[in-house]
Amino acid sequence: MKRTKIKHLLKGEEGEVLVKGWVRTRRDSKGGFSFLEINDGSCFANIQVVAEHTLAEYPAIESQLTTGSCVSVRGNLVASQGKGQSKEVLATEIQVYGPAPVETYPLQKKKHSFEFLREIAHLRPRTNTFGAVMRVRNRLAFAIHQFFQDKGFLYLNTPIVTTSDCEGAGEMFQVTTLDLSNPPSANGKIDYSQDFFGEKTSLTVSGQLEGEIYAMALSEIYTFGPTFRAENSNTSRHLAEFWMVEPEMAFYDLDDDMDLAEEFIKYLLSDVMEHCAEDMEFFNKRIDTTILETLKNITSSSFERLTYTDAIHQLQKSSETFTYPVEWGFALQAEHERYLTEKVFKKPIIVFNYPEQIKSFYMKLNEGGETVRAMDVLLPNLGEIIGGSQREENYDVLLQRMRDKDLDPEQYWWYLDLRKFGSAPHSGFGLGFERLVQFVTGMENIRDVIPFPRTPKHAKF
RNA sequence: UCCGGUGUGGCGCAAUGGUAGCGCACUCGACUGUUAAUCGAGUUGUUACAGGUUCGAGUCCUGUCACCGGAGCCA
């Protein structure tokens, strides 16, 4: 007989079934039977199994039917006599695959702090919260592909090991096979010509530049893969290894770029509310009681778009006192972004046309040369979730901007070639996947929305 | 990396410088188609680590480590 997942069982017909999963709790009745709550991760809900103590194997396995143990249950799916559930399985045969001794099994049938669960990251997926987070994460990943595929974007795999330092910013993890205790040297420096790739290599911090290569041939592409930053960031919003989505589109200007970003976010939020309703109910009840209302509001209203200059005016005319100065030409600080999203507009905003000197070399210079066509999508309570721009397609302007920012044009020869041959206006953006999962679930710490978080001093599990 | 905070039974927390307690979990018993079950009893500690002050340190001081919150960097 084939095993039926609990998700299907709960919607299925009454009759004989085979269930497999992990015991969440057991409640004994002196009426001669016990209730087992079984979860197999297929959905948030458990299935209640009624185990009569008259079952032949029961006396032998009773002590093993504890929280955390894994079981296989054959039985009949029937209407429940109790109140908490409509259906339950009346067991005819129970097999214990793997017991979980109560004296040593770390998870208890009670609430645990997320800090504690991080220390047992190999067991935390067995909790309600992490099961829900990972189902939502999975659905969001699926919806991202669906959104772009429906629009005819090509899914592009950009390299993980790279020789280019994408934006000239951001510390990178070096990749090497050299003997670190005795590296070969030439002219007093490490001789990377003897390294595996024959030159110095690192883990990618972004697939954008490579994405542009393919957008300049296939029109619309998107990447969705891991990226790495060796920054010593210790916050609830940063990881050393995280997943990023980066669409890149030929013939899109900044307005098209912002339109796509807004449509994208709304699509993802709607999709997850529709397809992960039960998990989202849980988040709304236990993690953040305003999350569903917030998500609904976002999908039904338009994002406020304002220029960087307007944002500065808004901040300057407010009565709020800020720690950091509000002055044209300075970057917007977290406190400024929070004020705009949470106090002024109370919804997502898109700030665009930033000062040239605080943004990257590849962003298209506006007329006048003061600002570039960059945009950031800022969410209430979270901050920046998307950063994007129209790219500079003019060879001479791009070359000059690289020189102004002390970048070596020779290193970017292939990037410049894209402007030398068949250049086209194009745009793109990057979305931090974990930040999206964070926002959708209401989870406060980014370490709790990725299966295996990598942060400074932490790569266990 | 900077600022602030916290490290005490398995988990969550308490303890004017003076005998380390409580809740949950767990064990046993009672009761029950139960559902965070309930009621009664019981077990559980090198107070993060290393030094120091003191008659006496969980508590005060110094250092180290870990974790949390905020900031910077960003996604």
Coordinates of C-alpha atoms (C1' of nucleotides) in Angstrom, one line a residue:
Chain A
M1 CA 0.0 0.0 0.0
K2 CA 1.3 3.4 -0.9
R3 CA 1.8 6.1 1.7
T4 CA -0.5 9.1 1.5
K5 CA 0.8 12.5 2.5
I6 CA -1.1 14.3 5.2
K7 CA -1.9 17.2 3.0
H8 CA -3.9 14.9 0.7
L9 CA -5.2 12.8 3.5
L10 CA -7.0 15.7 5.1
K11 CA -8.9 16.3 1.8
G12 CA -9.2 12.6 0.9
E13 CA -11.9 10.0 1.0
E14 CA -12.5 7.8 4.1
G15 CA -11.0 4.4 3.9
E16 CA -7.8 2.5 4.5
V17 CA -4.6 4.6 4.5
L18 CA -0.9 4.5 5.2
V19 CA 0.6 7.5 6.9
K20 CA 4.2 8.2 7.6
G21 CA 5.7 11.1 9.6
W22 CA 7.0 12.4 12.9
V23 CA 5.1 12.4 16.2
R24 CA 4.5 15.9 17.5
T25 CA 2.6 15.0 20.6
R26 CA 0.9 12.1 22.3
R27 CA -2.0 12.3 24.6
D28 CA -3.1 9.3 26.5
S29 CA -6.6 8.4 27.4
K30 CA -7.5 6.0 30.2
G31 CA -10.3 4.8 27.9
G32 CA -7.6 2.5 26.6
F33 CA -6.2 4.5 23.6
S34 CA -3.8 7.3 22.8
F35 CA -3.9 10.2 20.4
L36 CA -0.8 10.8 18.3
E37 CA -0.4 14.0 16.3
I38 CA 1.6 13.2 13.2
N39 CA 3.3 15.7 10.9
D40 CA 5.1 14.9 7.6
G41 CA 5.8 18.5 6.4
S42 CA 3.4 18.3 3.5
C43 CA 1.3 20.9 5.2
F44 CA 1.0 22.8 8.4
A45 CA -1.7 20.6 9.9
N46 CA -1.1 17.3 11.7
I47 CA -3.2 14.3 11.3
Q48 CA -4.6 12.8 14.6
V49 CA -4.0 9.1 14.9
V50 CA -6.1 7.1 17.4
A51 CA -4.0 4.2 18.7
E52 CA -6.0 1.6 20.6
H53 CA -4.0 -0.1 23.3
T54 CA -5.3 -3.4 22.2
L55 CA -3.2 -3.3 19.1
A56 CA -0.9 -6.3 19.2
E57 CA 2.3 -4.3 18.9
Y58 CA 1.3 -1.5 21.2
P59 CA 2.8 -2.6 24.5
A60 CA 6.2 -3.1 22.8
I61 CA 6.2 0.4 21.2
E62 CA 4.4 2.5 23.7
S63 CA 7.5 3.9 25.3
Q64 CA 8.9 4.8 21.8
L65 CA 5.8 6.8 20.8
T66 CA 7.2 10.1 22.0
T67 CA 7.6 13.6 20.6
G68 CA 10.1 13.5 17.7
S69 CA 9.8 9.8 16.9
C70 CA 9.2 8.7 13.3
V71 CA 6.3 6.3 12.6
S72 CA 4.4 4.5 9.9
V73 CA 0.7 4.0 10.6
R74 CA -1.7 1.9 8.7
G75 CA -5.3 2.5 9.5
N76 CA -8.7 3.8 8.5
L77 CA -9.4 7.4 7.8
V78 CA -12.7 8.2 9.5
A79 CA -14.7 11.1 10.7
S80 CA -13.4 12.3 14.1
Q81 CA -15.5 12.0 17.2
G82 CA -13.6 14.8 18.8
K83 CA -13.9 18.5 18.2
G84 CA -10.5 19.8 17.1
Q85 CA -10.4 18.0 13.7
S86 CA -12.8 16.6 11.2
K87 CA -10.8 13.5 10.3
E88 CA -8.5 11.1 12.0
V89 CA -6.9 7.8 11.4
L90 CA -8.0 4.8 13.4
A91 CA -4.8 2.8 13.6
T92 CA -4.7 -0.9 12.7
E93 CA -0.9 -1.2 12.7
I94 CA 1.9 1.1 14.0
Q95 CA 5.6 0.7 13.2
V96 CA 8.3 2.9 14.8
Y97 CA 11.0 3.7 12.3
G98 CA 13.1 5.8 14.7
P99 CA 12.4 6.6 18.3
A100 CA 13.5 9.9 19.9
P101 CA 14.3 9.3 23.6
V102 CA 12.7 12.0 25.7
E103 CA 15.7 12.3 27.9
T104 CA 18.0 13.4 25.0
Y105 CA 15.7 14.7 22.2
P106 CA 16.2 18.5 22.3
L107 CA 12.8 19.5 21.0
Q108 CA 9.9 19.5 23.4
K109 CA 6.2 20.0 22.8
K110 CA 6.4 23.6 23.8
K111 CA 7.6 26.9 22.4
H112 CA 11.3 27.3 21.9
S113 CA 13.2 30.5 21.2
F114 CA 14.5 31.0 17.7
E115 CA 18.0 31.6 19.3
F116 CA 17.9 28.1 20.8
L117 CA 16.6 26.6 17.6
R118 CA 19.5 28.1 15.6
E119 CA 21.8 26.0 17.8
I120 CA 20.0 22.9 16.7
A121 CA 19.6 23.8 13.0
H122 CA 19.4 20.2 12.1
L123 CA 16.2 19.7 14.1
R124 CA 14.5 23.0 13.7
P125 CA 12.7 22.1 10.5
R126 CA 10.6 19.8 12.6
T127 CA 8.9 22.8 14.3
N128 CA 5.7 24.5 13.2
T129 CA 7.5 27.7 12.4
F130 CA 10.3 26.4 10.3
G131 CA 8.0 24.0 8.4
A132 CA 5.9 27.0 7.5
V133 CA 8.8 29.2 6.7
M134 CA 10.3 26.7 4.3
R135 CA 7.0 26.0 2.6
V136 CA 6.5 29.7 2.0
R137 CA 10.1 30.0 0.9
N138 CA 9.6 27.2 -1.6
R139 CA 6.4 28.7 -2.9
L140 CA 8.1 32.1 -3.4
A141 CA 10.9 30.5 -5.4
F142 CA 8.4 28.8 -7.6
A143 CA 6.4 32.0 -8.1
I144 CA 9.5 33.9 -9.0
H145 CA 10.2 31.4 -11.8
Q146 CA 6.6 31.4 -12.8
F147 CA 6.4 35.2 -13.0
F148 CA 9.4 35.5 -15.3
Q149 CA 8.7 32.4 -17.3
D150 CA 5.1 33.7 -18.1
K151 CA 6.7 36.9 -19.4
G152 CA 9.2 35.0 -21.6
F153 CA 12.3 35.8 -19.6
L154 CA 15.1 33.3 -19.8
Y155 CA 16.4 31.7 -16.6
L156 CA 20.2 32.4 -16.8
N157 CA 22.9 30.7 -14.6
T158 CA 25.7 33.1 -14.0
P159 CA 29.0 31.9 -12.6
I160 CA 29.6 31.4 -8.9
V161 CA 33.4 31.6 -9.2
T162 CA 34.4 34.8 -10.8
T163 CA 37.4 37.0 -11.5
S164 CA 35.5 40.2 -11.6
D165 CA 34.8 42.4 -8.6
C166 CA 31.3 43.4 -9.8
E167 CA 30.7 46.8 -8.4
G168 CA 34.1 47.6 -7.0
A169 CA 32.4 47.4 -3.6
G170 CA 31.7 44.6 -1.2
E171 CA 34.3 42.3 0.3
M172 CA 34.7 39.0 -1.5
F173 CA 35.5 35.4 -0.4
Q174 CA 38.6 34.3 -2.2
V175 CA 38.6 30.9 -3.9
T176 CA 42.0 29.2 -4.1
T177 CA 43.7 25.8 -4.1
L178 CA 47.1 27.2 -3.2
D179 CA 48.8 26.0 -0.1
L180 CA 48.0 28.8 2.3
S181 CA 50.8 27.9 4.6
N182 CA 53.3 28.2 1.7
P183 CA 51.9 30.1 -1.3
P184 CA 54.0 30.6 -4.4
S185 CA 55.3 34.1 -4.8
A186 CA 56.6 36.3 -7.5
N187 CA 58.0 39.8 -7.0
G188 CA 57.1 39.7 -3.3
K189 CA 53.4 39.0 -4.0
I190 CA 51.4 35.8 -4.2
D191 CA 51.7 34.3 -7.6
Y192 CA 48.2 33.5 -8.7
S193 CA 49.3 32.3 -12.1
Q194 CA 50.0 29.1 -10.3
D195 CA 46.5 29.0 -8.7
F196 CA 43.8 26.7 -10.1
F197 CA 42.3 29.2 -12.5
G198 CA 45.6 30.9 -13.2
E199 CA 44.4 34.1 -11.7
K200 CA 42.9 35.4 -8.5
T201 CA 39.3 34.2 -8.1
S202 CA 36.4 34.8 -5.7
L203 CA 32.8 33.9 -5.1
T204 CA 30.4 36.1 -6.9
V205 CA 28.8 39.1 -5.2
S206 CA 26.3 39.6 -8.0
G207 CA 25.5 38.1 -11.4
Q208 CA 24.4 41.4 -12.8
L209 CA 27.3 42.1 -15.2
E210 CA 27.1 38.6 -16.7
G211 CA 23.3 39.0 -16.8
E212 CA 23.8 42.1 -19.0
I213 CA 25.8 40.1 -21.5
Y214 CA 22.9 37.8 -22.1
A215 CA 20.3 40.6 -22.0
M216 CA 22.3 42.1 -24.9
A217 CA 21.5 39.1 -27.0
L218 CA 18.3 37.4 -25.6
S219 CA 16.5 40.6 -24.5
E220 CA 15.1 39.5 -21.2
I221 CA 16.8 37.2 -18.7
Y222 CA 16.8 36.6 -14.9
T223 CA 19.2 35.0 -12.6
F224 CA 18.2 33.3 -9.3
G225 CA 21.2 32.0 -7.4
P226 CA 23.5 32.2 -4.4
T227 CA 25.7 35.3 -3.9
F228 CA 28.4 35.9 -1.3
R229 CA 29.5 38.9 0.7
A230 CA 32.4 38.7 3.1
E231 CA 31.3 41.8 5.0
N232 CA 31.5 41.6 8.7
S233 CA 27.8 42.4 9.0
N234 CA 26.1 41.3 12.2
T235 CA 22.5 42.3 11.7
S236 CA 19.1 40.6 11.4
R237 CA 19.0 41.5 7.7
H238 CA 22.4 40.3 6.4
L239 CA 23.9 37.0 5.5
A240 CA 27.3 36.1 4.1
E241 CA 25.6 33.6 1.7
F242 CA 22.2 34.6 0.3
W243 CA 20.1 34.1 -2.8
M244 CA 19.4 36.9 -5.2
V245 CA 17.0 37.4 -8.1
E246 CA 18.4 39.7 -10.8
P247 CA 16.3 40.3 -14.0
E248 CA 18.0 42.3 -16.8
M249 CA 16.0 43.6 -19.7
A250 CA 17.0 45.1 -23.0
F251 CA 15.0 48.2 -24.1
Y252 CA 13.7 48.9 -20.6
D253 CA 14.1 52.4 -19.2
L254 CA 14.0 53.3 -15.5
D255 CA 10.2 53.6 -15.6
D256 CA 9.8 50.2 -17.2
D257 CA 12.2 48.9 -14.5
M258 CA 10.1 50.3 -11.7
D259 CA 6.9 49.0 -13.2
L260 CA 8.3 45.5 -13.4
A261 CA 9.7 45.6 -9.8
E262 CA 6.3 46.7 -8.5
E263 CA 4.3 44.1 -10.5
F264 CA 6.8 41.5 -9.4
I265 CA 6.4 42.2 -5.7
K266 CA 2.7 42.3 -5.9
Y267 CA 2.6 39.1 -7.9
L268 CA 4.7 37.2 -5.3
L269 CA 2.6 38.4 -2.3
S270 CA -0.7 37.5 -4.0
D271 CA 0.7 34.1 -5.0
V272 CA 1.8 33.2 -1.5
M273 CA -1.4 34.3 0.1
E274 CA -3.3 32.1 -2.3
H275 CA -1.1 29.1 -2.2
C276 CA 0.2 29.1 1.4
A277 CA -3.0 30.2 3.1
E278 CA -2.7 27.9 6.1
D279 CA 1.0 28.8 6.7
M280 CA 0.2 32.5 6.4
E281 CA -2.6 32.1 8.9
F282 CA 0.0 30.8 11.3
F283 CA 2.3 33.7 10.8
N284 CA -0.5 36.1 11.2
K285 CA -1.5 34.5 14.4
R286 CA 1.8 33.8 16.1
I287 CA 4.6 35.8 14.4
D288 CA 3.1 39.2 13.3
T289 CA -0.6 39.8 13.7
T290 CA -0.6 42.5 11.1
I291 CA 1.2 40.6 8.3
L292 CA -1.9 39.5 6.2
E293 CA -3.4 43.0 6.4
T294 CA 0.0 44.5 5.4
L295 CA 0.4 42.1 2.4
K296 CA -3.2 42.7 1.2
N297 CA -2.7 46.5 1.4
I298 CA 0.4 46.3 -0.7
T299 CA -1.1 44.2 -3.4
S300 CA -4.1 46.6 -3.7
S301 CA -2.4 49.9 -3.7
S302 CA 0.4 51.5 -5.8
F303 CA 3.9 52.1 -4.6
E304 CA 4.7 55.7 -4.0
R305 CA 7.4 56.9 -6.4
L306 CA 9.5 59.9 -5.5
T307 CA 12.8 61.2 -6.6
Y308 CA 15.7 61.3 -4.2
T309 CA 15.5 65.1 -4.3
D310 CA 11.8 64.9 -3.2
A311 CA 12.7 62.5 -0.5
I312 CA 15.3 64.9 0.9
H313 CA 12.7 67.7 0.8
Q314 CA 10.2 65.5 2.7
L315 CA 12.8 64.7 5.3
Q316 CA 13.9 68.3 5.7
K317 CA 10.4 69.7 6.2
S318 CA 9.5 67.1 8.8
S319 CA 9.7 67.8 12.5
E320 CA 11.5 64.5 13.2
T321 CA 15.0 64.7 14.6
F322 CA 17.4 62.4 12.8
T323 CA 20.8 61.1 14.0
Y324 CA 22.3 61.5 10.6
P325 CA 22.2 64.7 8.6
V326 CA 19.6 65.2 5.9
E327 CA 21.4 66.9 3.0
W328 CA 21.3 66.5 -0.7
G329 CA 24.3 64.3 -1.8
F330 CA 24.3 62.1 1.3
A331 CA 23.0 58.6 1.3
L332 CA 19.6 58.0 2.9
Q333 CA 20.1 56.3 6.2
A334 CA 17.9 53.5 7.6
E335 CA 16.2 56.0 9.9
H336 CA 15.3 58.2 6.9
E337 CA 14.0 55.3 4.9
R338 CA 11.9 54.1 7.9
Y339 CA 10.5 57.5 8.4
L340 CA 9.4 57.7 4.8
T341 CA 7.9 54.3 4.5
E342 CA 6.4 54.0 8.0
K343 CA 5.4 57.6 8.9
V344 CA 4.9 59.5 5.7
F345 CA 3.6 57.1 3.1
K346 CA 2.8 54.0 5.2
K347 CA 3.4 51.7 2.2
P348 CA 6.2 50.7 -0.1
I349 CA 8.0 53.5 -1.8
I350 CA 10.4 53.7 -4.8
V351 CA 13.1 56.3 -4.5
F352 CA 14.8 57.1 -7.8
N353 CA 17.3 59.4 -9.5
Y354 CA 20.0 59.3 -6.8
P355 CA 23.1 61.6 -6.8
E356 CA 25.7 60.3 -9.1
Q357 CA 28.5 60.3 -6.5
I358 CA 26.8 57.8 -4.1
K359 CA 25.9 55.2 -6.8
S360 CA 27.7 52.7 -8.9
F361 CA 29.6 53.4 -12.2
Y362 CA 27.2 51.4 -14.4
M363 CA 24.1 53.4 -13.7
K364 CA 22.9 55.7 -16.4
L365 CA 23.7 59.3 -16.0
N366 CA 20.8 61.7 -16.2
E367 CA 20.9 64.9 -18.2
G368 CA 22.9 67.5 -16.3
G369 CA 25.1 64.8 -14.9
E370 CA 24.0 65.3 -11.3
T371 CA 22.0 62.2 -10.8
V372 CA 21.8 58.6 -12.1
R373 CA 18.8 56.5 -13.1
A374 CA 18.9 54.3 -10.0
M375 CA 16.0 53.2 -7.9
D376 CA 15.5 51.5 -4.6
V377 CA 12.2 49.8 -3.5
L378 CA 11.8 50.3 0.3
L379 CA 9.4 48.4 2.4
P380 CA 8.0 49.4 5.8
N381 CA 9.8 47.6 8.7
L382 CA 12.3 46.0 6.4
G383 CA 14.0 48.7 4.3
E384 CA 15.6 48.1 1.0
I385 CA 14.4 44.9 -0.8
I386 CA 15.2 45.9 -4.4
G387 CA 18.0 48.0 -5.8
G388 CA 18.1 48.6 -9.5
S389 CA 18.9 51.0 -12.3
Q390 CA 18.9 51.8 -16.0
R391 CA 22.4 50.9 -17.2
E392 CA 24.7 53.3 -18.9
E393 CA 24.7 52.3 -22.5
N394 CA 27.0 55.0 -23.9
Y395 CA 30.5 53.8 -24.3
D396 CA 32.3 57.1 -23.7
V397 CA 30.2 58.1 -20.7
L398 CA 30.7 54.6 -19.1
L399 CA 34.4 54.7 -19.6
Q400 CA 34.6 58.2 -18.0
R401 CA 32.6 57.1 -15.1
M402 CA 34.8 54.1 -14.5
R403 CA 37.8 56.4 -14.5
D404 CA 36.1 58.8 -12.1
K405 CA 35.5 56.0 -9.7
D406 CA 39.1 54.7 -10.0
L407 CA 38.1 51.4 -11.7
D408 CA 40.5 49.8 -14.2
P409 CA 38.7 49.8 -17.6
E410 CA 40.9 46.9 -18.8
Q411 CA 39.4 44.6 -16.2
Y412 CA 36.0 45.4 -17.6
W413 CA 36.9 45.1 -21.3
W414 CA 34.1 42.7 -22.0
Y415 CA 31.6 44.9 -20.2
L416 CA 32.7 47.9 -22.3
D417 CA 32.5 45.7 -25.4
L418 CA 28.7 45.4 -24.8
R419 CA 28.6 49.2 -25.4
K420 CA 31.0 49.1 -28.3
F421 CA 29.0 46.6 -30.3
G422 CA 25.3 46.8 -30.6
S423 CA 24.7 48.7 -27.4
A424 CA 21.1 49.2 -26.3
P425 CA 19.3 50.9 -23.5
H426 CA 18.6 48.4 -20.8
S427 CA 17.7 48.1 -17.1
G428 CA 17.6 45.6 -14.3
F429 CA 17.3 45.1 -10.6
G430 CA 18.3 42.8 -7.8
L431 CA 16.0 41.4 -5.1
G432 CA 17.3 39.8 -1.9
F433 CA 15.4 36.5 -1.7
E434 CA 15.7 36.1 2.1
R435 CA 14.6 39.6 2.7
L436 CA 11.5 38.8 0.7
V437 CA 10.8 35.7 2.7
Q438 CA 11.4 37.7 5.9
F439 CA 8.9 40.4 4.8
V440 CA 6.2 37.9 3.7
T441 CA 6.4 35.8 6.9
G442 CA 7.0 38.6 9.4
M443 CA 10.1 36.7 10.7
E444 CA 12.4 39.2 12.5
N445 CA 15.7 37.5 11.9
I446 CA 17.1 36.6 8.4
R447 CA 18.9 33.7 9.9
D448 CA 15.5 32.1 10.4
V449 CA 14.3 32.2 6.8
I450 CA 17.2 30.3 5.2
P451 CA 17.8 26.6 6.0
F452 CA 21.5 27.0 6.7
P453 CA 22.5 30.5 7.6
R454 CA 26.1 31.7 7.0
T455 CA 27.1 34.7 9.0
P456 CA 30.4 35.9 10.4
K457 CA 31.9 33.1 12.6
H458 CA 29.1 30.8 11.8
A459 CA 29.0 28.1 9.1
K460 CA 27.9 25.1 11.1
F461 CA 25.3 22.7 9.7
Chain B
rU1 C1' 33.4 46.7 12.9
rC2 C1' 31.0 50.3 16.5
rC3 C1' 27.3 51.2 20.6
rG4 C1' 24.1 48.8 24.2
rG5 C1' 22.3 44.4 26.5
rU6 C1' 22.4 39.2 28.1
rG7 C1' 24.9 34.5 29.5
rU8 C1' 21.8 30.5 36.0
rG9 C1' 18.6 22.8 35.7
rG10 C1' 16.7 20.1 29.0
rC11 C1' 13.9 25.0 27.6
rG12 C1' 12.0 30.1 29.3
rC13 C1' 13.1 33.0 33.5
rA14 C1' 13.9 34.8 39.1
rA15 C1' 17.4 35.6 43.2
rU16 C1' 19.1 44.1 48.6
rG17 C1' 27.3 40.9 48.3
rG18 C1' 25.0 36.2 52.8
rU19 C1' 21.6 28.4 52.4
rA20 C1' 20.4 29.1 44.0
rG21 C1' 14.2 29.4 43.3
rC22 C1' 9.8 29.4 39.8
rG23 C1' 7.2 28.0 35.2
rC24 C1' 7.4 24.5 31.2
rA25 C1' 9.3 19.8 29.8
rC26 C1' 10.4 15.0 32.1
rU27 C1' 9.1 10.7 35.8
rC28 C1' 5.1 8.5 38.9
rG29 C1' -0.1 8.7 40.4
rA30 C1' -5.4 10.4 39.6
rC31 C1' -8.9 11.7 35.8
rU32 C1' -10.5 12.3 30.9
rG33 C1' -12.7 11.4 22.9
rU34 C1' -8.0 14.0 24.2
rU35 C1' -6.2 18.3 21.4
rA36 C1' -0.6 23.9 24.5
rA37 C1' -5.4 18.5 28.3
rU38 C1' -6.3 19.0 33.7
rC39 C1' -5.0 17.9 39.1
rG40 C1' -1.3 15.9 42.8
rA41 C1' 3.7 14.4 43.9
rG42 C1' 8.8 14.0 42.4
rU43 C1' 13.8 14.2 39.7
rU44 C1' 17.1 17.8 37.5
rG45 C1' 22.6 23.1 38.8
rU46 C1' 31.0 23.1 38.3
rU47 C1' 25.4 30.1 37.8
rA48 C1' 29.6 30.7 29.8
rC49 C1' 35.2 30.6 30.6
rA50 C1' 39.8 32.7 33.1
rG51 C1' 41.6 35.8 36.7
rG52 C1' 40.7 39.5 40.7
rU53 C1' 38.3 42.3 45.1
rU54 C1' 35.9 40.3 49.7
rC55 C1' 35.2 36.8 55.9
rG56 C1' 31.8 35.5 51.9
rA57 C1' 30.5 36.5 44.6
rG58 C1' 25.2 34.2 40.3
rU59 C1' 25.6 39.4 42.0
rC60 C1' 31.2 43.9 42.2
rC61 C1' 36.0 44.6 38.9
rU62 C1' 39.3 43.0 34.5
rG63 C1' 39.8 40.0 30.2
rU64 C1' 38.0 36.2 26.7
rC65 C1' 34.1 33.8 24.2
rA66 C1' 29.0 33.3 22.7
rC67 C1' 24.3 35.2 21.7
rC68 C1' 20.6 39.3 21.2
rG69 C1' 19.1 44.4 19.8
rG70 C1' 20.6 48.9 17.2
rA71 C1' 24.1 51.3 13.7
rG72 C1' 27.4 51.1 9.4
rC73 C1' 28.0 48.2 4.6
rC74 C1' 24.1 46.4 1.5
rA75 C1' 20.1 42.7 -0.9

